[in-house]
PDB file of C-alpha atoms in Angstrom:
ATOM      1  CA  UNK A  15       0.000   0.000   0.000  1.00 49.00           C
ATOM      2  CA  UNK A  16       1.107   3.200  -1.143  1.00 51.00           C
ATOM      3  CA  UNK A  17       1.968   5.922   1.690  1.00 53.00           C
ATOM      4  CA  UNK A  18       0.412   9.424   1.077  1.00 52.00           C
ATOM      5  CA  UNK A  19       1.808  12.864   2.131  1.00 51.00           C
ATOM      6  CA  UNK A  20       0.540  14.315   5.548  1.00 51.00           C
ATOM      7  CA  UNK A  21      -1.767  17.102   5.072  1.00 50.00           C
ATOM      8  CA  UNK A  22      -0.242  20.486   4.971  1.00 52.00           C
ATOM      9  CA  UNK A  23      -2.023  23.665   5.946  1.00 50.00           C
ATOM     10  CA  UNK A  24      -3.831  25.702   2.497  1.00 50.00           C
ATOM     11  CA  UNK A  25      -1.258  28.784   1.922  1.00 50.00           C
ATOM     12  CA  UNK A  26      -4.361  30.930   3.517  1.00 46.00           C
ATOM     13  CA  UNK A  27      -3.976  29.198   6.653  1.00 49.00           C
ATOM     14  CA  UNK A  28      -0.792  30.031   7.190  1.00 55.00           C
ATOM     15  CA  UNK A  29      -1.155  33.607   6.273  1.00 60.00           C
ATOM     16  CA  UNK A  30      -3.559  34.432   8.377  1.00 66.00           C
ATOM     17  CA  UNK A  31      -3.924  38.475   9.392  1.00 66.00           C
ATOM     18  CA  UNK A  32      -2.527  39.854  12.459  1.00 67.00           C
ATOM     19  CA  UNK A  33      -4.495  39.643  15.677  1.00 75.00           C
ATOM     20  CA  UNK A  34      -5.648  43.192  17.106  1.00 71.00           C
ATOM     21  CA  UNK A  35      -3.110  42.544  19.636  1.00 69.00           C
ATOM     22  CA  UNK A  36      -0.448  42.323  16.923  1.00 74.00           C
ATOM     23  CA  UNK A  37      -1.849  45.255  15.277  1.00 74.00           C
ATOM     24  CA  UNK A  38      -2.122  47.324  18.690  1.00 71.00           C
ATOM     25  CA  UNK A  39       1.374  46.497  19.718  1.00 71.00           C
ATOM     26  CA  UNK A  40       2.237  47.268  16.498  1.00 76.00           C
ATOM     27  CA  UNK A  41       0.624  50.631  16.230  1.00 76.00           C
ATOM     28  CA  UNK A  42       1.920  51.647  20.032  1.00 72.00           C
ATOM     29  CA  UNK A  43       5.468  50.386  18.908  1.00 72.00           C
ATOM     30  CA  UNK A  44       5.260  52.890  15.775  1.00 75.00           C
ATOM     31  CA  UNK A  45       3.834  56.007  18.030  1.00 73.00           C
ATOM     32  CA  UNK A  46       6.627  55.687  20.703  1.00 71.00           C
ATOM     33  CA  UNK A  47       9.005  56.033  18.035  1.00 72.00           C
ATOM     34  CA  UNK A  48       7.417  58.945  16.411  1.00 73.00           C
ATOM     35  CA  UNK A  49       7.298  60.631  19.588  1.00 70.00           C
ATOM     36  CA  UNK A  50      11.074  59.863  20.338  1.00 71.00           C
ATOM     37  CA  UNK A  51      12.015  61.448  16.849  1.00 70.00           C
ATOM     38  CA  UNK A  52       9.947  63.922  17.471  1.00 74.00           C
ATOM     39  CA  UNK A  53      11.348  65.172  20.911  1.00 72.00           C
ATOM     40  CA  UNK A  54      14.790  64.427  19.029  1.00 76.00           C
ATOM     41  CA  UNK A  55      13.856  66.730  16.022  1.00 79.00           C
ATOM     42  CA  UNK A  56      12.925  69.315  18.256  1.00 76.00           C
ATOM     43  CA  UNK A  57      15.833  69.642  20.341  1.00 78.00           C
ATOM     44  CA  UNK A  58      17.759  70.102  17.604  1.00 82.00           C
ATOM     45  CA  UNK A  59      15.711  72.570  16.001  1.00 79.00           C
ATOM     46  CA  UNK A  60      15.773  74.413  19.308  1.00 77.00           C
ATOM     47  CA  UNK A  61      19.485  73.899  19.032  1.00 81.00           C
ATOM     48  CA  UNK A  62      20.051  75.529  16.117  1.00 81.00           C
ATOM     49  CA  UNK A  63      17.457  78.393  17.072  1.00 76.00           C
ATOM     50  CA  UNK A  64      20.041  78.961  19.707  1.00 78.00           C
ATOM     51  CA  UNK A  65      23.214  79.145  17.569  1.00 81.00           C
ATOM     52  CA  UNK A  66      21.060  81.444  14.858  1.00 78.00           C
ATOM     53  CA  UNK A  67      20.705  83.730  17.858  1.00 77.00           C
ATOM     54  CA  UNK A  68      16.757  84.281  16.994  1.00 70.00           C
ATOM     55  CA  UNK A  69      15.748  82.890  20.961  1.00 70.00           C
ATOM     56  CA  UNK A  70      17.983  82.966  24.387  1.00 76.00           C
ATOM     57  CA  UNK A  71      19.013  80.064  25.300  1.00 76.00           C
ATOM     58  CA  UNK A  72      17.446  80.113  28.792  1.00 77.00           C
ATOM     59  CA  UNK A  73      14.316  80.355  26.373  1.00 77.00           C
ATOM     60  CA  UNK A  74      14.994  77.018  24.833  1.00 76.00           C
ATOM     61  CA  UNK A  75      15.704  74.933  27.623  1.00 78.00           C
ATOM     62  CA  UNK A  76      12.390  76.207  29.285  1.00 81.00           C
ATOM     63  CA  UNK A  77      10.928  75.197  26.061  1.00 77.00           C
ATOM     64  CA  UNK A  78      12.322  71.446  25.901  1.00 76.00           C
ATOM     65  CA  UNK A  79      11.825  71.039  29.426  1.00 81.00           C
ATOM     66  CA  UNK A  80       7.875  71.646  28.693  1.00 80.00           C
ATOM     67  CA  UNK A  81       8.348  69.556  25.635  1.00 74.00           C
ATOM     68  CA  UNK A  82       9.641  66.694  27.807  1.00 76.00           C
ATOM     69  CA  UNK A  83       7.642  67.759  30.589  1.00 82.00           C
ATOM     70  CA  UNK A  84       4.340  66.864  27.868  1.00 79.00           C
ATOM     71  CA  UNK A  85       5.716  63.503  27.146  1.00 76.00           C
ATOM     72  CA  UNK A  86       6.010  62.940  31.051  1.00 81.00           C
ATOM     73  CA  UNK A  87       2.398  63.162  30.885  1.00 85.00           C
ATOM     74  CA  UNK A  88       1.415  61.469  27.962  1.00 80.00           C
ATOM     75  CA  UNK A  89       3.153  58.902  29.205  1.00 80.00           C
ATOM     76  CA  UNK A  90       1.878  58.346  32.451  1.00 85.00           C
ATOM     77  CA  UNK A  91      -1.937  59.039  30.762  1.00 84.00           C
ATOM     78  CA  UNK A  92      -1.173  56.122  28.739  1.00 81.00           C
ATOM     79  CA  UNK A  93       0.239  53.857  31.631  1.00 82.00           C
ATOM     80  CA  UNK A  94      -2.890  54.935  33.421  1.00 81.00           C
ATOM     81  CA  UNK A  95      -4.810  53.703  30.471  1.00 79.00           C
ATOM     82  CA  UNK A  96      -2.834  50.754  29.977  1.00 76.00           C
ATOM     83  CA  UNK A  97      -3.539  49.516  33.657  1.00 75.00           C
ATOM     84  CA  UNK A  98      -7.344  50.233  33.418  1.00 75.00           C
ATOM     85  CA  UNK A  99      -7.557  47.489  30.182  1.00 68.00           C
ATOM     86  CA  UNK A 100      -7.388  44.115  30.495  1.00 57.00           C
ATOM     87  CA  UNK A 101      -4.752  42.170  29.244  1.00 58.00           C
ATOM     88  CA  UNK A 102      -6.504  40.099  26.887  1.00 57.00           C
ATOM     89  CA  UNK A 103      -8.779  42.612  25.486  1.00 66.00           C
ATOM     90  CA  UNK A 104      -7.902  43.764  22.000  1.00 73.00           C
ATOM     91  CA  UNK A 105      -7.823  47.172  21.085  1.00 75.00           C
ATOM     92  CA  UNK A 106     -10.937  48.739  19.625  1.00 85.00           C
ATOM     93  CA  UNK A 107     -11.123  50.606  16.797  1.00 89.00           C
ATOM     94  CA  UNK A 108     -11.855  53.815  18.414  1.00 89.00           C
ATOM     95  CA  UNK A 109      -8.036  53.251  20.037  1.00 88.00           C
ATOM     96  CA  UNK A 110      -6.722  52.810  17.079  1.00 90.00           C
ATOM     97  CA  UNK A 111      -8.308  56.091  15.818  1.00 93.00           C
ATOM     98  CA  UNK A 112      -7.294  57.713  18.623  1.00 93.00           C
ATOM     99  CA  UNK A 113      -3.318  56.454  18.156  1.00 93.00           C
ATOM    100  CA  UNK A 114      -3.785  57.633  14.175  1.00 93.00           C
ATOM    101  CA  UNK A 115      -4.941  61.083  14.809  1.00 93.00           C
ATOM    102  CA  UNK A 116      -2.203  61.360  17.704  1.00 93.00           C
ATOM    103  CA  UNK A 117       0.123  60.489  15.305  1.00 93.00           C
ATOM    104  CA  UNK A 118      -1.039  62.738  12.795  1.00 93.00           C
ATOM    105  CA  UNK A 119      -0.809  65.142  15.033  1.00 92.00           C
ATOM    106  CA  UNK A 120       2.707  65.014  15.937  1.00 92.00           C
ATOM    107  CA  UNK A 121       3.136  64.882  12.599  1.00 93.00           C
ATOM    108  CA  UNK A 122       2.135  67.983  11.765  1.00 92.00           C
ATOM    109  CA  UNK A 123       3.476  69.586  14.742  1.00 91.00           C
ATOM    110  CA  UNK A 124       7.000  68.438  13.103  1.00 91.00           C
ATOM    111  CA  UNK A 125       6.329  69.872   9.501  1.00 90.00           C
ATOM    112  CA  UNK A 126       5.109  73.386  11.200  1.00 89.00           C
ATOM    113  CA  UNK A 127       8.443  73.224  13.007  1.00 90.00           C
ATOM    114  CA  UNK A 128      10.272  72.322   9.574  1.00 89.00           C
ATOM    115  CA  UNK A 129       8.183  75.080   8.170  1.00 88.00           C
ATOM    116  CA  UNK A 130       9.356  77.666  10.541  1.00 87.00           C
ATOM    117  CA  UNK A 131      12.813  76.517  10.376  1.00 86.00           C
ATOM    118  CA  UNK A 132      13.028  76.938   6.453  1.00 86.00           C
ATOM    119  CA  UNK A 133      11.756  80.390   6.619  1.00 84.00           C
ATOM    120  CA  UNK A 134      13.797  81.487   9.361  1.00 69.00           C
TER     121      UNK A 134
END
């Protein structure tokens, strides 16, 4: 008697989508890093606002200490948040909306700065 091959999984088994988890993790993952370019790109715009002369430098480091001081917050917000969920519950799709237009956000906030920096 002939032997026959095992069954393998159908190619859209094994590529099935990413759970929201996945997704979520992935999404947070991708802000955090925005937000750590962000508060790089900015202290080195304020840097060079310095050198230009155009603000004091007492000026700037009040202005990345709130910048940092903002994060501080966001941060705990989120850890706040992130304590409140469960840890099996995915993330809805009004989180998701809420990460995009955060993101958005800060993305923006960067091009205005680029703007200004261009001009100036």
């Amino acid at each position: 008697m002939a032997r026959t091959k095992p069954e393998t999984q159908s190619e859209t088994e094994r590529e099935t989508p990413p759970s929201w988890y996945e997704l979520s993790r992935k999404i947070l993952l991708a802000s955090i890093g925005a937000a750590a370019l962000a508060k790089d790109e900015i202290v080195q715009f304020i840097d060079r606002l310095v050198e230009k002369g155009e603000i004091v430098e007492r000026d700037a480091r009040r202005l990345i200490q709130e910048v940092l001081e903002e994060r501080e917050r966001l941060e705990q917000e989120r850890k706040a948040q992130q304590a409140q969920a469960s840890t099996t519950s995915p993330a809805t799709k009004a989180d998701i909306e809420a990460l995009s237009a955060r993101i958005a956000e800060l993305q923006k906030r960067i091009e205005e700065l680029r703007k200004q920096q261009q001009q100036g």
